[in-house]
Amino acid sequence: MNERATEYDLNNSQFEQLIDRYITTIVDSMSMEDFQQYVRNDMWDYLGNCSFSGVLNEIKYTLDDEMLEEFVTTIKNDSKG
């Protein structure tokens, strides 16, 4: 737990609840456009720190092998023109 949480006399469960309420409030206050941009930025930060194989695995596990193949094929075809 964060040291500052003890300043407010919160136990671990209460600290997690505080985090959850904060996140919920932030998400609820976002427009759909802001939310989508936030997710895009977060995904870029995450995937930008992954290795090549890490990105491939993320796509495979989140979507599937077929979608990865489709992405790669489309990108290769687009770069030919």
GROMACS .gro file of C-alpha atoms in nm:
model
   81
    1MET     CA    1   0.000   0.000   0.000
    2ASN     CA    2   0.109   0.353  -0.064
    3GLU     CA    3   0.267   0.518   0.239
    4ARG     CA    4   0.035   0.820   0.203
    5ALA     CA    5  -0.271   0.596   0.250
    6THR     CA    6  -0.169   0.533   0.609
    7GLU     CA    7  -0.189   0.909   0.662
    8TYR     CA    8  -0.566   0.872   0.613
    9ASP     CA    9  -0.581   0.550   0.817
   10LEU     CA   10  -0.693   0.329   0.527
   11ASN     CA   11  -0.638  -0.044   0.523
   12ASN     CA   12  -0.551  -0.226   0.198
   13SER     CA   13  -0.913  -0.295   0.108
   14GLN     CA   14  -1.015   0.065   0.169
   15PHE     CA   15  -0.720   0.189  -0.035
   16GLU     CA   16  -0.829  -0.034  -0.327
   17GLN     CA   17  -1.181   0.108  -0.292
   18LEU     CA   18  -1.039   0.460  -0.306
   19ILE     CA   19  -0.854   0.375  -0.628
   20ASP     CA   20  -1.169   0.220  -0.776
   21ARG     CA   21  -1.382   0.525  -0.693
   22TYR     CA   22  -1.123   0.757  -0.843
   23ILE     CA   23  -1.101   0.554  -1.165
   24THR     CA   24  -1.478   0.529  -1.193
   25THR     CA   25  -1.517   0.904  -1.147
   26ILE     CA   26  -1.254   0.980  -1.411
   27VAL     CA   27  -1.402   0.733  -1.663
   28ASP     CA   28  -1.758   0.856  -1.602
   29SER     CA   29  -1.651   1.215  -1.664
   30MET     CA   30  -1.492   1.138  -2.003
   31SER     CA   31  -1.664   1.177  -2.336
   32MET     CA   32  -1.651   0.873  -2.562
   33GLU     CA   33  -1.391   1.052  -2.776
   34ASP     CA   34  -1.174   1.128  -2.471
   35PHE     CA   35  -1.210   0.770  -2.349
   36GLN     CA   36  -1.110   0.626  -2.685
   37GLN     CA   37  -0.806   0.856  -2.701
   38TYR     CA   38  -0.706   0.758  -2.348
   39VAL     CA   39  -0.723   0.387  -2.435
   40ARG     CA   40  -0.524   0.444  -2.756
   41ASN     CA   41  -0.254   0.633  -2.564
   42ASP     CA   42  -0.243   0.365  -2.294
   43MET     CA   43  -0.216   0.087  -2.552
   44TRP     CA   44   0.064   0.272  -2.736
   45ASP     CA   45   0.252   0.314  -2.407
   46TYR     CA   46   0.207  -0.053  -2.322
   47LEU     CA   47   0.284  -0.200  -2.665
   48GLY     CA   48   0.564   0.048  -2.727
   49ASN     CA   49   0.750  -0.115  -2.439
   50CYS     CA   50   0.692  -0.470  -2.566
   51SER     CA   51   0.933  -0.666  -2.780
   52PHE     CA   52   0.839  -0.759  -3.138
   53SER     CA   53   0.736  -1.107  -3.021
   54GLY     CA   54   0.551  -0.954  -2.727
   55VAL     CA   55   0.336  -0.745  -2.964
   56LEU     CA   56   0.269  -1.049  -3.183
   57ASN     CA   57   0.167  -1.255  -2.879
   58GLU     CA   58  -0.056  -0.977  -2.749
   59ILE     CA   59  -0.242  -0.966  -3.081
   60LYS     CA   60  -0.269  -1.347  -3.096
   61TYR     CA   61  -0.402  -1.379  -2.742
   62THR     CA   62  -0.634  -1.077  -2.754
   63LEU     CA   63  -0.771  -1.146  -3.102
   64ASP     CA   64  -0.641  -1.459  -3.277
   65ASP     CA   65  -0.384  -1.591  -3.523
   66GLU     CA   66  -0.611  -1.522  -3.819
   67MET     CA   67  -0.648  -1.154  -3.730
   68LEU     CA   68  -0.271  -1.120  -3.689
   69GLU     CA   69  -0.221  -1.276  -4.033
   70GLU     CA   70  -0.483  -1.041  -4.178
   71PHE     CA   71  -0.311  -0.737  -4.026
   72VAL     CA   72   0.030  -0.842  -4.157
   73THR     CA   73  -0.103  -0.921  -4.506
   74THR     CA   74  -0.288  -0.589  -4.529
   75ILE     CA   75   0.014  -0.391  -4.410
   76LYS     CA   76   0.247  -0.567  -4.655
   77ASN     CA   77   0.003  -0.513  -4.944
   78ASP     CA   78  -0.048  -0.147  -4.853
   79SER     CA   79   0.325  -0.084  -4.844
   80LYS     CA   80   0.368  -0.217  -5.200
   81GLY     CA   81   0.162   0.065  -5.350
   0.00000   0.00000   0.00000
